[in-house]
mmCIF file of C-alpha atoms and ligand atoms in Angstrom:
data_model
loop_
_atom_site.group_PDB
_atom_site.id
_atom_site.type_symbol
_atom_site.label_atom_id
_atom_site.label_comp_id
_atom_site.label_asym_id
_atom_site.label_seq_id
_atom_site.Cartn_x
_atom_site.Cartn_y
_atom_site.Cartn_z
ATOM 1 C CA MET D 23 -14.443 -1.039 22.389
ATOM 2 C CA LYS D 24 -10.696 -0.888 23.425
ATOM 3 C CA SER D 25 -11.115 2.494 20.484
ATOM 4 C CA LYS D 26 -13.172 4.677 22.179
ATOM 5 C CA THR D 27 -10.892 4.095 25.202
ATOM 6 C CA LEU D 28 -7.822 5.248 22.983
ATOM 7 C CA LYS D 29 -10.891 7.956 21.460
ATOM 8 C CA ILE D 30 -11.401 9.588 24.584
ATOM 9 C CA LEU D 31 -7.458 10.058 25.226
ATOM 10 C CA LYS D 32 -7.593 10.923 22.125
ATOM 11 C CA ASP D 33 -10.816 13.587 22.501
ATOM 12 C CA ASN D 34 -8.661 14.308 25.997
ATOM 13 C CA ASN D 35 -6.221 16.378 24.027
ATOM 14 C CA ASN D 36 -3.033 14.886 26.147
ATOM 15 C CA ASP D 37 -4.795 15.988 30.275
ATOM 16 C CA PHE D 38 -5.341 13.854 32.328
ATOM 17 C CA ILE D 39 -8.647 11.751 32.431
ATOM 18 C CA SER D 40 -10.074 9.978 35.523
ATOM 19 C CA GLY D 41 -10.451 5.661 34.966
ATOM 20 C CA GLU D 42 -14.239 5.663 36.193
ATOM 21 C CA LYS D 43 -14.892 8.904 33.928
ATOM 22 C CA ILE D 44 -14.313 6.177 31.259
ATOM 23 C CA SER D 45 -16.195 3.735 32.218
ATOM 24 C CA ASN D 46 -19.366 5.720 32.414
ATOM 25 C CA GLU D 47 -18.814 6.838 28.796
ATOM 26 C CA ILE D 48 -17.491 3.655 27.613
ATOM 27 C CA GLY D 49 -20.276 1.360 29.872
ATOM 28 C CA MET D 50 -17.266 -0.419 31.256
ATOM 29 C CA THR D 51 -15.964 -1.539 34.510
ATOM 30 C CA ARG D 52 -12.986 0.007 35.555
ATOM 31 C CA ALA D 53 -11.223 -3.082 35.456
ATOM 32 C CA GLY D 54 -12.121 -3.412 32.010
ATOM 33 C CA VAL D 55 -10.887 -0.120 31.350
ATOM 34 C CA TRP D 56 -7.423 -0.821 33.225
ATOM 35 C CA LYS D 57 -7.231 -3.866 30.181
ATOM 36 C CA HIS D 58 -8.187 -1.911 27.465
ATOM 37 C CA ILE D 59 -5.378 1.238 28.765
ATOM 38 C CA GLU D 60 -2.552 -2.147 29.187
ATOM 39 C CA ALA D 61 -3.316 -3.797 25.334
ATOM 40 C CA LEU D 62 -2.847 0.220 24.257
ATOM 41 C CA ARG D 63 0.346 0.313 26.022
ATOM 42 C CA GLU D 64 0.985 -3.427 24.756
ATOM 43 C CA GLU D 65 0.638 -1.973 21.308
ATOM 44 C CA GLY D 66 2.675 1.104 21.227
ATOM 45 C CA TYR D 67 0.467 3.862 23.030
ATOM 46 C CA ASP D 68 2.668 5.888 26.238
ATOM 47 C CA ILE D 69 -0.142 6.101 28.391
ATOM 48 C CA GLU D 70 1.094 7.612 31.739
ATOM 49 C CA THR D 71 -0.639 6.273 35.113
ATOM 50 C CA ALA D 72 -0.682 8.833 38.515
ATOM 51 C CA ARG D 73 -3.182 7.873 40.921
ATOM 52 C CA GLY D 74 -6.198 9.692 42.050
ATOM 53 C CA LYS D 75 -6.481 11.442 38.042
ATOM 54 C CA GLY D 76 -6.318 8.536 35.824
ATOM 55 C CA TYR D 77 -4.738 8.321 32.900
ATOM 56 C CA LYS D 78 -2.996 9.992 29.535
ATOM 57 C CA LEU D 79 -1.822 10.430 26.685
ATOM 58 C CA LEU D 80 1.573 10.855 25.781
ATOM 59 C CA ALA D 81 2.339 9.319 23.319
ATOM 60 C CA SER D 82 0.245 7.371 20.203
ATOM 61 C CA ALA D 83 1.909 4.267 19.066
ATOM 62 C CA ASP D 84 3.282 4.095 15.181
ATOM 63 C CA ILE D 85 1.103 1.282 13.719
ATOM 64 C CA LEU D 86 -1.112 1.230 10.703
ATOM 65 C CA SER D 87 -4.704 1.229 12.690
ATOM 66 C CA TYR D 88 -8.054 3.131 11.063
ATOM 67 C CA GLU D 89 -7.778 5.045 14.654
ATOM 68 C CA GLU D 90 -4.262 6.235 13.160
ATOM 69 C CA ILE D 91 -4.845 6.325 9.733
ATOM 70 C CA GLU D 92 -7.972 8.208 9.745
ATOM 71 C CA PRO D 93 -7.486 11.806 10.813
ATOM 72 C CA TYR D 94 -5.484 11.441 6.965
ATOM 73 C CA LEU D 95 -7.810 10.179 5.172
ATOM 74 C CA ASN D 96 -10.792 11.478 2.901
ATOM 75 C CA THR D 97 -12.581 9.187 1.376
ATOM 76 C CA LYS D 98 -15.564 8.255 0.859
ATOM 77 C CA PHE D 99 -14.473 4.410 0.898
ATOM 78 C CA ILE D 100 -11.876 3.551 0.850
ATOM 79 C CA GLY D 101 -10.192 2.521 3.452
ATOM 80 C CA ARG D 102 -13.639 2.933 5.412
ATOM 81 C CA ARG D 103 -12.810 -0.130 7.204
ATOM 82 C CA ILE D 104 -9.355 -1.356 8.809
ATOM 83 C CA ILE D 105 -8.085 -4.375 9.570
ATOM 84 C CA HIS D 106 -5.189 -3.819 10.869
ATOM 85 C CA PHE D 107 -3.050 -7.484 11.978
ATOM 86 C CA HIS D 108 -0.142 -6.880 14.350
ATOM 87 C CA SER D 109 1.030 -10.624 12.294
ATOM 88 C CA ILE D 110 -0.140 -12.046 9.581
ATOM 89 C CA ASP D 111 1.114 -14.388 6.622
ATOM 90 C CA SER D 112 -0.335 -12.029 3.875
ATOM 91 C CA THR D 113 -2.416 -9.125 3.525
ATOM 92 C CA ASN D 114 -3.102 -10.829 -0.009
ATOM 93 C CA LYS D 115 -3.703 -14.612 1.324
ATOM 94 C CA GLU D 116 -5.842 -12.789 4.178
ATOM 95 C CA ALA D 117 -8.440 -10.449 1.966
ATOM 96 C CA LYS D 118 -9.004 -13.122 -0.970
ATOM 97 C CA GLY D 119 -10.479 -15.178 1.987
ATOM 98 C CA LEU D 120 -12.464 -12.418 3.350
ATOM 99 C CA ALA D 121 -13.269 -10.345 0.042
ATOM 100 C CA SER D 122 -16.705 -12.062 -0.471
ATOM 101 C CA SER D 123 -18.279 -10.904 2.845
ATOM 102 C CA LEU D 124 -16.199 -7.447 3.015
ATOM 103 C CA GLU D 125 -17.337 -4.231 1.440
ATOM 104 C CA GLU D 126 -15.887 -2.670 -1.479
ATOM 105 C CA GLY D 127 -12.638 -0.766 -0.542
ATOM 106 C CA SER D 128 -11.771 -2.740 2.469
ATOM 107 C CA VAL D 129 -8.511 -2.686 3.749
ATOM 108 C CA LEU D 130 -6.353 -4.893 5.170
ATOM 109 C CA ILE D 131 -3.194 -3.987 6.935
ATOM 110 C CA GLY D 132 -0.338 -5.838 8.733
ATOM 111 C CA GLU D 133 2.872 -4.410 10.870
ATOM 112 C CA GLU D 134 4.855 -7.923 9.351
ATOM 113 C CA GLN D 135 4.315 -9.987 6.467
ATOM 114 C CA SER D 136 5.554 -13.777 6.921
ATOM 115 C CA SER D 137 4.798 -14.882 3.790
ATOM 116 C CA GLY D 138 4.514 -11.733 1.956
ATOM 117 C CA ARG D 139 4.844 -12.590 -1.872
ATOM 118 C CA GLY D 140 5.523 -11.107 -5.079
ATOM 119 C CA ARG D 141 4.201 -11.693 -8.115
ATOM 120 C CA LEU D 142 4.587 -15.500 -9.854
ATOM 121 C CA GLY D 143 4.602 -16.349 -6.422
ATOM 122 C CA ARG D 144 7.248 -14.679 -4.970
ATOM 123 C CA GLU D 145 9.151 -13.897 -2.050
ATOM 124 C CA TRP D 146 7.722 -9.541 -0.253
ATOM 125 C CA ILE D 147 10.031 -9.185 2.514
ATOM 126 C CA SER D 148 8.037 -7.276 5.520
ATOM 127 C CA PRO D 149 10.200 -6.689 8.510
ATOM 128 C CA ARG D 150 7.313 -5.291 10.809
ATOM 129 C CA GLY D 151 6.431 -1.616 11.717
ATOM 130 C CA LYS D 152 8.868 -0.309 9.036
ATOM 131 C CA GLY D 153 6.552 -0.470 6.479
ATOM 132 C CA ILE D 154 3.355 -0.278 4.622
ATOM 133 C CA TRP D 155 1.815 -3.631 3.822
ATOM 134 C CA MET D 156 -1.366 -3.353 3.046
ATOM 135 C CA SER D 157 -4.714 -4.809 0.334
ATOM 136 C CA ILE D 158 -7.791 -3.129 -0.984
ATOM 137 C CA VAL D 159 -10.943 -4.805 -1.586
ATOM 138 C CA LEU D 160 -12.220 -4.241 -4.818
ATOM 139 C CA LYS D 161 -15.884 -5.430 -6.595
ATOM 140 C CA PRO D 162 -15.727 -3.651 -9.545
ATOM 141 C CA GLU D 163 -18.161 -4.422 -11.671
ATOM 142 C CA LEU D 164 -16.325 -4.346 -15.493
ATOM 143 C CA GLU D 165 -15.260 -6.545 -18.325
ATOM 144 C CA PRO D 166 -11.858 -8.362 -16.848
ATOM 145 C CA GLU D 167 -11.049 -6.981 -20.016
ATOM 146 C CA ARG D 168 -10.486 -3.634 -18.795
ATOM 147 C CA LEU D 169 -9.478 -4.567 -14.987
ATOM 148 C CA SER D 170 -5.942 -6.012 -15.610
ATOM 149 C CA ARG D 171 -5.484 -1.594 -16.064
ATOM 150 C CA ILE D 172 -6.543 -1.727 -12.516
ATOM 151 C CA THR D 173 -2.933 -2.108 -10.921
ATOM 152 C CA LEU D 174 -1.835 1.162 -12.987
ATOM 153 C CA ILE D 175 -4.222 2.900 -10.166
ATOM 154 C CA GLY D 176 -2.276 1.535 -6.809
ATOM 155 C CA ALA D 177 1.016 2.959 -8.413
ATOM 156 C CA VAL D 178 -0.439 6.059 -10.079
ATOM 157 C CA SER D 179 -1.613 6.409 -6.173
ATOM 158 C CA ILE D 180 1.693 5.570 -4.946
ATOM 159 C CA PHE D 181 3.793 8.350 -6.495
ATOM 160 C CA LYS D 182 1.079 10.234 -5.988
ATOM 161 C CA ALA D 183 0.851 10.485 -2.511
ATOM 162 C CA LEU D 184 5.126 10.579 -1.870
ATOM 163 C CA GLU D 185 5.033 13.390 -4.298
ATOM 164 C CA ASN D 186 2.417 15.103 -1.938
ATOM 165 C CA ILE D 187 5.211 14.446 0.742
ATOM 166 C CA GLY D 188 8.378 15.907 -1.508
ATOM 167 C CA ILE D 189 9.536 12.542 -2.760
ATOM 168 C CA VAL D 190 10.286 11.849 -6.357
ATOM 169 C CA SER D 191 9.511 8.825 -7.321
ATOM 170 C CA GLU D 192 9.027 6.775 -10.787
ATOM 171 C CA ILE D 193 6.869 4.249 -11.973
ATOM 172 C CA LYS D 194 7.756 0.747 -13.506
ATOM 173 C CA TRP D 195 4.872 0.671 -15.841
ATOM 174 C CA PRO D 196 2.954 -1.835 -14.729
ATOM 175 C CA ASN D 197 3.457 -2.432 -10.805
ATOM 176 C CA ASP D 198 6.670 -1.072 -9.259
ATOM 177 C CA ILE D 199 8.137 2.619 -7.231
ATOM 178 C CA LEU D 200 11.367 2.828 -7.956
ATOM 179 C CA ILE D 201 13.514 5.579 -6.249
ATOM 180 C CA SER D 202 17.485 6.359 -7.774
ATOM 181 C CA LYS D 203 16.461 3.008 -9.501
ATOM 182 C CA LYS D 204 15.904 1.180 -6.705
ATOM 183 C CA LYS D 205 12.242 -0.736 -5.804
ATOM 184 C CA VAL D 206 10.879 1.140 -3.272
ATOM 185 C CA GLY D 207 7.207 -0.136 -4.103
ATOM 186 C CA GLY D 208 5.119 -3.544 -5.638
ATOM 187 C CA ILE D 209 2.019 -4.345 -6.408
ATOM 188 C CA LEU D 210 0.488 -7.560 -6.910
ATOM 189 C CA THR D 211 -3.937 -7.260 -8.029
ATOM 190 C CA GLU D 212 -5.032 -10.445 -7.555
ATOM 191 C CA MET D 213 -8.237 -11.331 -9.288
ATOM 192 C CA SER D 214 -11.364 -14.100 -8.847
ATOM 193 C CA GLY D 215 -14.384 -14.870 -10.389
ATOM 194 C CA GLU D 216 -15.255 -16.943 -14.002
ATOM 195 C CA LEU D 217 -14.428 -16.035 -17.038
ATOM 196 C CA ASN D 218 -16.595 -12.337 -17.481
ATOM 197 C CA MET D 219 -17.633 -12.423 -14.791
ATOM 198 C CA ILE D 220 -15.315 -10.628 -11.976
ATOM 199 C CA HIS D 221 -16.331 -11.523 -8.506
ATOM 200 C CA HIS D 222 -13.622 -9.804 -6.655
ATOM 201 C CA LEU D 223 -9.806 -8.315 -6.840
ATOM 202 C CA VAL D 224 -7.765 -8.151 -4.191
ATOM 203 C CA MET D 225 -5.092 -4.965 -4.532
ATOM 204 C CA GLY D 226 -2.052 -5.980 -2.412
ATOM 205 C CA LEU D 227 0.681 -2.933 -1.747
ATOM 206 C CA GLY D 228 3.935 -2.848 -0.356
ATOM 207 C CA ILE D 229 5.679 -0.101 0.379
ATOM 208 C CA ASN D 230 9.518 -0.084 2.265
ATOM 209 C CA VAL D 231 9.022 2.851 4.090
ATOM 210 C CA ASN D 232 10.974 2.950 7.572
ATOM 211 C CA LEU D 233 13.356 0.296 6.497
ATOM 212 C CA ASP D 234 16.876 0.259 7.165
ATOM 213 C CA LYS D 235 19.966 -0.890 5.351
ATOM 214 C CA ASP D 236 19.582 -4.523 7.737
ATOM 215 C CA ASP D 237 16.555 -4.854 7.078
ATOM 216 C CA ILE D 238 17.050 -5.329 3.424
ATOM 217 C CA PRO D 239 18.478 -9.193 2.633
ATOM 218 C CA GLU D 240 22.292 -8.760 1.042
ATOM 219 C CA ASP D 241 21.137 -10.059 -2.378
ATOM 220 C CA LEU D 242 18.146 -7.397 -2.197
ATOM 221 C CA ARG D 243 20.062 -4.817 -1.589
ATOM 222 C CA HIS D 244 21.862 -3.527 -5.390
ATOM 223 C CA LYS D 245 18.147 -3.116 -6.257
ATOM 224 C CA ALA D 246 16.028 -2.263 -3.085
ATOM 225 C CA SER D 247 15.708 0.296 -1.175
ATOM 226 C CA SER D 248 13.246 2.634 1.434
ATOM 227 C CA LEU D 249 11.680 5.784 1.443
ATOM 228 C CA LYS D 250 14.009 6.560 5.073
ATOM 229 C CA ILE D 251 17.235 5.296 3.299
ATOM 230 C CA GLU D 252 17.103 7.116 0.025
ATOM 231 C CA GLU D 253 15.533 10.632 1.856
ATOM 232 C CA ASN D 254 17.356 10.118 4.619
ATOM 233 C CA LYS D 255 14.408 10.586 6.929
ATOM 234 C CA LYS D 256 12.305 8.355 9.113
ATOM 235 C CA ILE D 257 8.729 8.796 7.226
ATOM 236 C CA ASN D 258 5.115 8.959 9.048
ATOM 237 C CA ARG D 259 3.241 5.889 7.502
ATOM 238 C CA GLN D 260 -0.449 6.431 8.883
ATOM 239 C CA ARG D 261 -0.442 10.329 7.109
ATOM 240 C CA LEU D 262 1.806 8.161 3.549
ATOM 241 C CA THR D 263 -0.832 5.301 4.215
ATOM 242 C CA GLY D 264 -4.022 7.563 4.177
ATOM 243 C CA ASP D 265 -2.855 9.758 1.089
ATOM 244 C CA ILE D 266 -2.217 6.754 -0.928
ATOM 245 C CA LEU D 267 -6.291 5.710 0.138
ATOM 246 C CA ASN D 268 -6.640 9.281 -0.756
ATOM 247 C CA GLU D 269 -5.337 8.950 -4.450
ATOM 248 C CA PHE D 270 -6.161 5.819 -4.921
ATOM 249 C CA GLU D 271 -9.743 6.378 -4.519
ATOM 250 C CA LYS D 272 -9.929 9.594 -6.571
ATOM 251 C CA TYR D 273 -8.579 7.973 -9.814
ATOM 252 C CA TYR D 274 -10.656 4.560 -8.739
ATOM 253 C CA ILE D 275 -14.049 6.534 -8.778
ATOM 254 C CA GLU D 276 -14.106 7.688 -12.387
ATOM 255 C CA PHE D 277 -12.339 4.143 -13.449
ATOM 256 C CA LYS D 278 -15.732 2.728 -12.575
ATOM 257 C CA LYS D 279 -17.584 5.471 -13.847
ATOM 258 C CA ASP D 280 -16.419 4.556 -16.929
ATOM 259 C CA GLY D 281 -13.763 2.369 -17.200
ATOM 260 C CA SER D 282 -11.712 5.690 -18.112
ATOM 261 C CA LEU D 283 -8.332 5.445 -17.655
ATOM 262 C CA ASP D 284 -6.691 9.209 -18.608
ATOM 263 C CA GLY D 285 -5.494 10.867 -15.720
ATOM 264 C CA VAL D 286 -3.780 8.341 -14.537
ATOM 265 C CA ILE D 287 -1.953 7.568 -17.932
ATOM 266 C CA GLU D 288 -0.763 10.916 -18.323
ATOM 267 C CA ILE D 289 1.506 10.528 -15.159
ATOM 268 C CA LEU D 290 2.525 7.226 -15.708
ATOM 269 C CA ARG D 291 3.638 8.833 -18.999
ATOM 270 C CA SER D 292 5.782 11.064 -17.464
ATOM 271 C CA ASN D 293 7.251 9.665 -14.653
ATOM 272 C CA SER D 294 8.242 6.836 -16.146
ATOM 273 C CA ALA D 295 11.525 4.775 -15.801
ATOM 274 C CA LEU D 296 11.264 2.704 -18.984
ATOM 275 C CA ILE D 297 9.693 5.302 -21.343
ATOM 276 C CA GLY D 298 12.687 5.672 -24.289
ATOM 277 C CA LYS D 299 15.151 2.914 -22.259
ATOM 278 C CA GLU D 300 16.364 -1.112 -23.759
ATOM 279 C CA VAL D 301 13.793 -3.390 -21.867
ATOM 280 C CA ARG D 302 13.798 -7.114 -21.539
ATOM 281 C CA VAL D 303 10.712 -8.294 -22.647
ATOM 282 C CA ILE D 304 10.106 -12.121 -20.549
ATOM 283 C CA SER D 305 6.646 -14.034 -21.128
ATOM 284 C CA GLY D 306 6.978 -17.045 -19.639
ATOM 285 C CA LYS D 307 10.577 -18.468 -20.740
ATOM 286 C CA ARG D 308 10.852 -16.021 -24.186
ATOM 287 C CA GLU D 309 12.229 -12.595 -23.679
ATOM 288 C CA ARG D 310 12.891 -10.272 -26.202
ATOM 289 C CA LEU D 311 14.676 -7.543 -26.331
ATOM 290 C CA GLY D 312 13.139 -4.102 -27.257
ATOM 291 C CA LEU D 313 12.960 -0.278 -26.907
ATOM 292 C CA ALA D 314 10.517 1.021 -24.373
ATOM 293 C CA ARG D 315 8.782 3.485 -26.473
ATOM 294 C CA ASP D 316 5.272 4.989 -25.031
ATOM 295 C CA ILE D 317 2.101 3.534 -22.987
ATOM 296 C CA ASN D 318 -0.764 3.651 -25.020
ATOM 297 C CA ASP D 319 -4.380 5.117 -23.628
ATOM 298 C CA ARG D 320 -5.552 1.393 -22.814
ATOM 299 C CA GLY D 321 -2.137 1.751 -20.488
ATOM 300 C CA GLN D 322 -0.533 -1.199 -22.684
ATOM 301 C CA LEU D 323 3.051 -0.518 -22.894
ATOM 302 C CA LEU D 324 4.577 -0.867 -26.707
ATOM 303 C CA VAL D 325 7.703 -2.070 -27.003
ATOM 304 C CA GLU D 326 9.728 -1.752 -30.500
ATOM 305 C CA PHE D 327 11.212 -5.131 -31.672
ATOM 306 C CA GLU D 328 12.811 -5.774 -34.939
ATOM 307 C CA GLU D 329 9.475 -7.019 -35.998
ATOM 308 C CA GLY D 330 7.715 -4.142 -35.004
ATOM 309 C CA ILE D 331 6.417 -2.000 -32.475
ATOM 310 C CA GLU D 332 3.952 -4.328 -30.386
ATOM 311 C CA SER D 333 1.443 -3.488 -27.655
ATOM 312 C CA ILE D 334 2.174 -5.427 -23.760
ATOM 313 C CA ASP D 335 -1.318 -6.004 -21.680
ATOM 314 C CA SER D 336 1.119 -7.678 -18.629
ATOM 315 C CA GLY D 337 3.852 -9.198 -17.732
ATOM 316 C CA GLU D 338 7.108 -9.581 -17.216
ATOM 317 C CA VAL D 339 9.074 -6.585 -18.454
ATOM 318 C CA SER D 340 12.355 -5.260 -16.713
ATOM 319 C CA ILE D 341 14.976 -2.866 -17.977
ATOM 320 C CA ARG D 342 18.506 -4.263 -18.917
ATOM 321 C CA ALA D 343 20.931 -4.268 -16.057
ATOM 322 C CA ARG D 344 22.623 -1.692 -17.222
ATOM 323 C CA ASN D 345 23.265 0.881 -14.260
ATOM 324 C CA GLY D 346 21.860 -1.167 -12.132
ATOM 325 C CA TYR D 347 18.242 -2.273 -11.483
ATOM 326 C CA THR D 348 15.062 -1.602 -12.965
HETATM 327 C C1 LIG O 17 5.670 -7.259 -6.898
HETATM 328 O O1 LIG O 17 6.119 -8.156 -6.862
HETATM 329 O O2 LIG O 17 6.721 -5.835 -6.696
HETATM 330 C C2 LIG O 17 4.537 -7.233 -5.819
HETATM 331 C C3 LIG O 17 4.756 -7.173 -4.095
HETATM 332 C C4 LIG O 17 3.488 -7.346 -3.401
HETATM 333 C C5 LIG O 17 3.465 -6.626 -2.257
HETATM 334 C C6 LIG O 17 2.330 -6.750 -0.809
HETATM 335 S S1 LIG O 17 1.893 -6.537 0.347
HETATM 336 C C7 LIG O 17 0.489 -6.418 0.490
HETATM 337 C C8 LIG O 17 0.354 -7.696 -0.118
HETATM 338 N N1 LIG O 17 0.861 -9.057 0.561
HETATM 339 C C9 LIG O 17 1.435 -9.732 0.090
HETATM 340 O O3 LIG O 17 1.788 -10.726 -0.171
HETATM 341 N N2 LIG O 17 2.246 -8.889 -0.849
HETATM 342 C C10 LIG O 17 1.145 -7.739 -1.040
HETATM 343 P P1 LIG O 17 7.460 -8.279 -7.846
HETATM 344 O O4 LIG O 17 7.436 -7.751 -8.629
HETATM 345 O O5 LIG O 17 6.567 -10.232 -7.981
HETATM 346 O O6 LIG O 17 8.456 -8.536 -6.984
HETATM 347 C C11 LIG O 17 9.407 -9.483 -6.283
HETATM 348 C C12 LIG O 17 10.714 -9.622 -5.909
HETATM 349 O O7 LIG O 17 10.576 -8.449 -5.349
HETATM 350 C C13 LIG O 17 11.665 -10.586 -5.435
HETATM 351 O O8 LIG O 17 11.463 -11.575 -5.971
HETATM 352 C C14 LIG O 17 12.382 -9.523 -4.236
HETATM 353 O O9 LIG O 17 12.901 -9.767 -5.676
HETATM 354 C C15 LIG O 17 11.877 -8.108 -4.557
HETATM 355 N N3 LIG O 17 11.639 -8.484 -3.337
HETATM 356 C C16 LIG O 17 11.204 -9.134 -2.213
HETATM 357 N N4 LIG O 17 10.477 -7.794 -1.222
HETATM 358 C C17 LIG O 17 10.888 -6.717 -1.686
HETATM 359 C C18 LIG O 17 10.597 -5.440 -0.626
HETATM 360 N N5 LIG O 17 10.384 -4.793 -0.181
HETATM 361 N N6 LIG O 17 11.188 -4.044 -1.603
HETATM 362 C C19 LIG O 17 11.433 -3.964 -2.785
HETATM 363 N N7 LIG O 17 12.126 -5.495 -3.423
HETATM 364 C C20 LIG O 17 11.431 -6.204 -3.322
#
């Protein structure tokens, strides 16, 4: 209902509209409309009130609700339902709990996460109103073997959306987005299902958009950054969120047809932070040094070890820290 009031304010081209008119249009009392206005103000909308004239929307809020992202969306089903939280422990955790009752393509977004998670239970810092912390619920009907590559679609979608706004980044297979060798985005894909049947899958994407230096804990500053820090300007989170979802749907529809990742792999190859570099391949307690050679058509990283070339499916891959992170 609050969103209806917002829509009327927006449709009114930043002009005054009376409380009575709004209340007639949405079928609510004027006191109810007033409550909406108060709630919208609380979210950050700047709304002017004038006696005898009503309400006027002066400025929209910098929040990632459906109403604010929708103008940038051109998808069929990805992001057509957005559940927006002002604060949440972790969008991935919440999405896993809700996934079975949500339609494919539903997205959960939190303005901040109090317990954001990376892979292997690591912490993911997610300060309020500064990043994109979101999870997409997916229900593809493909064997689990192919599904593990789905993270690559997320990485390429972020890369392409950044490219659309003129930001050059690199993809560190399989789940990191880097600018100037520092991490500005990461992906955590979690599956739920049985041996040969996936019920649903939750892809969590975290992008450091407008974080300032102080938002990044000191011990991460050598390896983490944000778009704002790297580009020296504030970035529109709403447009970027819409763009990521647009790019994601394009590649995901292709992938769902037959598991094809052709376009995705091409982009990964030509914008990889790993190919040609020495890498440390870590799986559990085992660490090996090798040279990242390529990414094959199945999305695996080809690494040349002393013993020969191996294709790596997923797991921990980090470039030997020579100059900086990655
Ligand atoms: C990732 O893990 O890169 C996956 C991050 C996924 C976050 C999203 S946000 C929405 C959704 N809900 C969640 O709870 N999670 C997902 P990993 O590769 O394991 O990287 C984690 C490591 O990156 C940490 O151990 C830190 O060293 C570093 N780190 C933590 N917060 C960071 C940040 N905001 N930016 C860059 N690096 C960070």
